[in-house]
Amino acid sequence: MKKALIVIACIAIAVIAIGFFSNQEDRSLPQGIMADRVLVEKRARKLTLYREGRLLKAYQVSLGKQPVGKKTEEGDGRTPEGVYSIDRRKMKSTFHRALHISYPNRGDLAQAKARGISPGGDIMIHGLFNGLGFLGKLHLVDDWTAGCIAVTNPQIEEIWRTVPDGTKVDIVP
């Protein structure tokens, strides 16, 4: 029994330490700098901000539960692929801040219509579930969204202030 408690205590300490150290953010972008392009590379699980072709900063992300392949219909758990833009912001959401992506675009709508299905929607770049921000980068352990692109809460704060509405979003395999 004593051995089991020691093992449990060690696991708890390890989880707390990993959570603490994984939440340490690297350099912040300077105030006032604005991105003009967001690139999401699904295979690399990476979101990169650019300004006039120059890399500003990259973030590791979690994607939809079924990350391989292009989103084709509502509920498929996939993150879309294509060219979109940030078309609105949600300060109050289930997640800590959210930037709405203009999915579905005309091509997505045409493909869905031809198949007689709903393409889905409400795809966003967002933080973690409200109240779970302490998880930090532990959210990267698995893809868990319904098709959105998730980052930590400090990261979405930075992305929120750096990416204006209308910014181009390229999502590639």
PDB file of C-alpha atoms in Angstrom:
ATOM      1  CA  MET A   1       0.000   0.000   0.000  1.00  0.00           C
ATOM      2  CA  LYS A   2       2.833   2.375   0.905  1.00  0.00           C
ATOM      3  CA  LYS A   3       4.548   1.637  -2.438  1.00  0.00           C
ATOM      4  CA  ALA A   4       1.337   2.449  -4.316  1.00  0.00           C
ATOM      5  CA  LEU A   5       1.059   5.823  -2.558  1.00  0.00           C
ATOM      6  CA  ILE A   6       4.667   6.636  -3.390  1.00  0.00           C
ATOM      7  CA  VAL A   7       4.076   5.768  -7.058  1.00  0.00           C
ATOM      8  CA  ILE A   8       0.903   7.872  -7.157  1.00  0.00           C
ATOM      9  CA  ALA A   9       2.706  10.786  -5.502  1.00  0.00           C
ATOM     10  CA  CYS A  10       5.564  10.561  -8.018  1.00  0.00           C
ATOM     11  CA  ILE A  11       3.134  10.519 -10.936  1.00  0.00           C
ATOM     12  CA  ALA A  12       1.261  13.518  -9.508  1.00  0.00           C
ATOM     13  CA  ILE A  13       4.507  15.478  -9.059  1.00  0.00           C
ATOM     14  CA  ALA A  14       5.579  14.603 -12.612  1.00  0.00           C
ATOM     15  CA  VAL A  15       2.235  15.728 -14.080  1.00  0.00           C
ATOM     16  CA  ILE A  16       2.348  19.000 -12.134  1.00  0.00           C
ATOM     17  CA  ALA A  17       5.957  19.639 -13.191  1.00  0.00           C
ATOM     18  CA  ILE A  18       5.214  18.893 -16.844  1.00  0.00           C
ATOM     19  CA  GLY A  19       2.161  21.153 -16.719  1.00  0.00           C
ATOM     20  CA  PHE A  20       4.121  23.972 -15.111  1.00  0.00           C
ATOM     21  CA  PHE A  21       7.103  23.845 -17.430  1.00  0.00           C
ATOM     22  CA  SER A  22       5.007  23.283 -20.549  1.00  0.00           C
ATOM     23  CA  ASN A  23       3.149  26.526 -19.832  1.00  0.00           C
ATOM     24  CA  GLN A  24       6.290  28.648 -19.945  1.00  0.00           C
ATOM     25  CA  GLU A  25       5.865  30.795 -23.046  1.00  0.00           C
ATOM     26  CA  ASP A  26       8.759  31.834 -25.237  1.00  0.00           C
ATOM     27  CA  ARG A  27       9.311  35.397 -26.412  1.00  0.00           C
ATOM     28  CA  SER A  28       6.215  37.527 -26.922  1.00  0.00           C
ATOM     29  CA  LEU A  29       5.610  39.506 -30.070  1.00  0.00           C
ATOM     30  CA  PRO A  30       6.042  43.264 -29.626  1.00  0.00           C
ATOM     31  CA  GLN A  31       2.853  45.266 -29.068  1.00  0.00           C
ATOM     32  CA  GLY A  32       1.460  46.827 -32.240  1.00  0.00           C
ATOM     33  CA  ILE A  33       2.897  44.308 -34.690  1.00  0.00           C
ATOM     34  CA  MET A  34       0.208  42.929 -37.014  1.00  0.00           C
ATOM     35  CA  ALA A  35       0.182  39.750 -39.071  1.00  0.00           C
ATOM     36  CA  ASP A  36      -1.123  39.747 -42.632  1.00  0.00           C
ATOM     37  CA  ARG A  37      -1.154  35.967 -43.113  1.00  0.00           C
ATOM     38  CA  VAL A  38      -1.799  32.880 -41.004  1.00  0.00           C
ATOM     39  CA  LEU A  39      -0.483  29.531 -42.237  1.00  0.00           C
ATOM     40  CA  VAL A  40      -1.741  26.326 -40.620  1.00  0.00           C
ATOM     41  CA  GLU A  41       0.260  23.205 -41.509  1.00  0.00           C
ATOM     42  CA  LYS A  42      -1.857  20.290 -40.364  1.00  0.00           C
ATOM     43  CA  ARG A  43       0.779  17.559 -40.685  1.00  0.00           C
ATOM     44  CA  ALA A  44       3.255  19.598 -38.624  1.00  0.00           C
ATOM     45  CA  ARG A  45       0.530  20.711 -36.170  1.00  0.00           C
ATOM     46  CA  LYS A  46       1.790  24.272 -36.581  1.00  0.00           C
ATOM     47  CA  LEU A  47       0.226  27.724 -36.952  1.00  0.00           C
ATOM     48  CA  THR A  48       2.589  30.425 -38.219  1.00  0.00           C
ATOM     49  CA  LEU A  49       2.023  34.182 -38.346  1.00  0.00           C
ATOM     50  CA  TYR A  50       3.594  36.214 -41.149  1.00  0.00           C
ATOM     51  CA  ARG A  51       3.961  39.903 -41.966  1.00  0.00           C
ATOM     52  CA  GLU A  52       4.992  40.844 -45.529  1.00  0.00           C
ATOM     53  CA  GLY A  53       6.424  37.358 -46.045  1.00  0.00           C
ATOM     54  CA  ARG A  54       8.503  37.434 -42.845  1.00  0.00           C
ATOM     55  CA  LEU A  55       7.891  34.848 -40.152  1.00  0.00           C
ATOM     56  CA  LEU A  56       6.685  36.501 -36.946  1.00  0.00           C
ATOM     57  CA  LYS A  57       6.041  33.498 -34.725  1.00  0.00           C
ATOM     58  CA  ALA A  58       4.954  29.850 -34.862  1.00  0.00           C
ATOM     59  CA  TYR A  59       2.760  27.923 -32.419  1.00  0.00           C
ATOM     60  CA  GLN A  60       2.087  24.207 -31.937  1.00  0.00           C
ATOM     61  CA  VAL A  61      -1.637  23.391 -32.271  1.00  0.00           C
ATOM     62  CA  SER A  62      -4.210  20.696 -31.733  1.00  0.00           C
ATOM     63  CA  LEU A  63      -6.633  20.009 -34.582  1.00  0.00           C
ATOM     64  CA  GLY A  64      -9.887  18.159 -35.172  1.00  0.00           C
ATOM     65  CA  LYS A  65     -10.195  14.603 -33.837  1.00  0.00           C
ATOM     66  CA  GLN A  66      -9.775  13.278 -37.412  1.00  0.00           C
ATOM     67  CA  PRO A  67      -6.970  15.529 -38.641  1.00  0.00           C
ATOM     68  CA  VAL A  68      -6.021  13.689 -41.839  1.00  0.00           C
ATOM     69  CA  GLY A  69      -7.919  14.815 -44.912  1.00  0.00           C
ATOM     70  CA  LYS A  70      -9.993  17.822 -45.865  1.00  0.00           C
ATOM     71  CA  LYS A  71     -13.180  18.651 -43.983  1.00  0.00           C
ATOM     72  CA  THR A  72     -16.087  17.625 -46.190  1.00  0.00           C
ATOM     73  CA  GLU A  73     -19.116  17.548 -43.945  1.00  0.00           C
ATOM     74  CA  GLU A  74     -20.513  18.632 -40.628  1.00  0.00           C
ATOM     75  CA  GLY A  75     -19.457  16.379 -37.776  1.00  0.00           C
ATOM     76  CA  ASP A  76     -16.552  14.665 -39.560  1.00  0.00           C
ATOM     77  CA  GLY A  77     -14.059  15.919 -36.951  1.00  0.00           C
ATOM     78  CA  ARG A  78     -11.711  17.253 -39.616  1.00  0.00           C
ATOM     79  CA  THR A  79     -10.008  20.615 -39.891  1.00  0.00           C
ATOM     80  CA  PRO A  80     -10.661  22.227 -43.297  1.00  0.00           C
ATOM     81  CA  GLU A  81      -7.999  22.778 -45.960  1.00  0.00           C
ATOM     82  CA  GLY A  82      -8.012  25.779 -48.239  1.00  0.00           C
ATOM     83  CA  VAL A  83      -7.830  29.564 -48.313  1.00  0.00           C
ATOM     84  CA  TYR A  84      -9.995  31.420 -45.806  1.00  0.00           C
ATOM     85  CA  SER A  85      -9.874  34.591 -43.712  1.00  0.00           C
ATOM     86  CA  ILE A  86     -10.587  35.727 -40.176  1.00  0.00           C
ATOM     87  CA  ASP A  87     -14.104  37.088 -40.465  1.00  0.00           C
ATOM     88  CA  ARG A  88     -15.096  37.746 -36.847  1.00  0.00           C
ATOM     89  CA  ARG A  89     -14.099  37.399 -33.202  1.00  0.00           C
ATOM     90  CA  LYS A  90     -15.799  35.762 -30.263  1.00  0.00           C
ATOM     91  CA  MET A  91     -14.760  37.214 -26.931  1.00  0.00           C
ATOM     92  CA  LYS A  92     -17.364  35.119 -25.120  1.00  0.00           C
ATOM     93  CA  SER A  93     -17.217  31.526 -26.197  1.00  0.00           C
ATOM     94  CA  THR A  94     -16.924  28.040 -24.716  1.00  0.00           C
ATOM     95  CA  PHE A  95     -13.203  28.551 -25.222  1.00  0.00           C
ATOM     96  CA  HIS A  96     -10.860  31.314 -24.113  1.00  0.00           C
ATOM     97  CA  ARG A  97     -11.292  33.700 -27.024  1.00  0.00           C
ATOM     98  CA  ALA A  98     -11.891  32.598 -30.583  1.00  0.00           C
ATOM     99  CA  LEU A  99     -11.148  33.913 -34.079  1.00  0.00           C
ATOM    100  CA  HIS A 100     -13.720  32.661 -36.588  1.00  0.00           C
ATOM    101  CA  ILE A 101     -12.419  31.316 -39.911  1.00  0.00           C
ATOM    102  CA  SER A 102     -14.551  31.915 -43.028  1.00  0.00           C
ATOM    103  CA  TYR A 103     -15.120  28.179 -43.633  1.00  0.00           C
ATOM    104  CA  PRO A 104     -16.971  27.094 -45.744  1.00  0.00           C
ATOM    105  CA  ASN A 105     -15.767  29.010 -48.796  1.00  0.00           C
ATOM    106  CA  ARG A 106     -17.527  28.844 -52.198  1.00  0.00           C
ATOM    107  CA  GLY A 107     -15.672  25.685 -53.229  1.00  0.00           C
ATOM    108  CA  ASP A 108     -16.516  23.933 -49.961  1.00  0.00           C
ATOM    109  CA  LEU A 109     -20.191  24.915 -50.353  1.00  0.00           C
ATOM    110  CA  ALA A 110     -20.317  23.698 -53.972  1.00  0.00           C
ATOM    111  CA  GLN A 111     -18.773  20.325 -53.067  1.00  0.00           C
ATOM    112  CA  ALA A 112     -21.163  19.836 -50.169  1.00  0.00           C
ATOM    113  CA  LYS A 113     -24.172  20.843 -52.283  1.00  0.00           C
ATOM    114  CA  ALA A 114     -23.162  18.372 -55.022  1.00  0.00           C
ATOM    115  CA  ARG A 115     -23.072  15.598 -52.399  1.00  0.00           C
ATOM    116  CA  GLY A 116     -26.297  16.735 -50.719  1.00  0.00           C
ATOM    117  CA  ILE A 117     -24.655  17.282 -47.322  1.00  0.00           C
ATOM    118  CA  SER A 118     -23.959  20.126 -44.912  1.00  0.00           C
ATOM    119  CA  PRO A 119     -20.323  21.282 -45.000  1.00  0.00           C
ATOM    120  CA  GLY A 120     -20.460  22.321 -41.344  1.00  0.00           C
ATOM    121  CA  GLY A 121     -19.043  25.572 -40.087  1.00  0.00           C
ATOM    122  CA  ASP A 122     -18.084  27.443 -36.933  1.00  0.00           C
ATOM    123  CA  ILE A 123     -14.389  26.659 -37.450  1.00  0.00           C
ATOM    124  CA  MET A 124     -12.159  28.792 -35.240  1.00  0.00           C
ATOM    125  CA  ILE A 125      -8.686  29.375 -33.890  1.00  0.00           C
ATOM    126  CA  HIS A 126      -9.263  29.298 -30.143  1.00  0.00           C
ATOM    127  CA  GLY A 127      -7.787  28.812 -26.696  1.00  0.00           C
ATOM    128  CA  LEU A 128      -8.636  26.063 -24.244  1.00  0.00           C
ATOM    129  CA  PHE A 129     -12.023  25.339 -22.674  1.00  0.00           C
ATOM    130  CA  ASN A 130     -12.955  28.027 -20.160  1.00  0.00           C
ATOM    131  CA  GLY A 131     -11.653  26.992 -16.749  1.00  0.00           C
ATOM    132  CA  LEU A 132      -9.063  24.588 -18.194  1.00  0.00           C
ATOM    133  CA  GLY A 133      -6.383  27.061 -19.192  1.00  0.00           C
ATOM    134  CA  PHE A 134      -4.053  25.566 -16.585  1.00  0.00           C
ATOM    135  CA  LEU A 135      -3.603  22.573 -18.901  1.00  0.00           C
ATOM    136  CA  GLY A 136      -1.470  24.751 -21.156  1.00  0.00           C
ATOM    137  CA  LYS A 137       0.557  22.787 -23.681  1.00  0.00           C
ATOM    138  CA  LEU A 138      -0.693  19.482 -22.278  1.00  0.00           C
ATOM    139  CA  HIS A 139      -3.588  19.935 -24.737  1.00  0.00           C
ATOM    140  CA  LEU A 140      -1.082  19.022 -27.477  1.00  0.00           C
ATOM    141  CA  VAL A 141      -1.015  15.379 -26.366  1.00  0.00           C
ATOM    142  CA  ASP A 142      -3.871  14.584 -28.758  1.00  0.00           C
ATOM    143  CA  ASP A 143      -6.052  16.221 -31.416  1.00  0.00           C
ATOM    144  CA  TRP A 144      -9.303  16.957 -29.606  1.00  0.00           C
ATOM    145  CA  THR A 145     -11.322  19.693 -31.334  1.00  0.00           C
ATOM    146  CA  ALA A 146     -14.367  19.250 -33.548  1.00  0.00           C
ATOM    147  CA  GLY A 147     -12.351  20.679 -36.468  1.00  0.00           C
ATOM    148  CA  CYS A 148     -10.971  23.877 -34.973  1.00  0.00           C
ATOM    149  CA  ILE A 149      -7.373  24.908 -34.350  1.00  0.00           C
ATOM    150  CA  ALA A 150      -6.502  25.103 -30.648  1.00  0.00           C
ATOM    151  CA  VAL A 151      -3.631  26.879 -28.892  1.00  0.00           C
ATOM    152  CA  THR A 152      -2.946  27.742 -25.244  1.00  0.00           C
ATOM    153  CA  ASN A 153      -4.720  30.690 -23.638  1.00  0.00           C
ATOM    154  CA  PRO A 154      -1.612  32.939 -23.563  1.00  0.00           C
ATOM    155  CA  GLN A 155      -1.066  32.086 -27.236  1.00  0.00           C
ATOM    156  CA  ILE A 156      -4.630  32.983 -28.275  1.00  0.00           C
ATOM    157  CA  GLU A 157      -4.248  36.272 -26.388  1.00  0.00           C
ATOM    158  CA  GLU A 158      -1.187  37.051 -28.505  1.00  0.00           C
ATOM    159  CA  ILE A 159      -2.792  35.837 -31.751  1.00  0.00           C
ATOM    160  CA  TRP A 160      -5.968  37.823 -30.903  1.00  0.00           C
ATOM    161  CA  ARG A 161      -4.052  41.117 -30.701  1.00  0.00           C
ATOM    162  CA  THR A 162      -1.765  40.331 -33.677  1.00  0.00           C
ATOM    163  CA  VAL A 163      -4.239  39.013 -36.279  1.00  0.00           C
ATOM    164  CA  PRO A 164      -6.814  41.557 -37.486  1.00  0.00           C
ATOM    165  CA  ASP A 165     -10.139  40.674 -39.051  1.00  0.00           C
ATOM    166  CA  GLY A 166      -9.743  40.064 -42.782  1.00  0.00           C
ATOM    167  CA  THR A 167      -6.359  38.342 -42.387  1.00  0.00           C
ATOM    168  CA  LYS A 168      -5.791  35.550 -44.916  1.00  0.00           C
ATOM    169  CA  VAL A 169      -5.697  32.024 -43.423  1.00  0.00           C
ATOM    170  CA  ASP A 170      -4.104  29.232 -45.482  1.00  0.00           C
ATOM    171  CA  ILE A 171      -4.727  25.731 -44.142  1.00  0.00           C
ATOM    172  CA  VAL A 172      -2.616  23.069 -45.839  1.00  0.00           C
ATOM    173  CA  PRO A 173      -2.248  19.324 -45.304  1.00  0.00           C
TER     174      PRO A 173
END
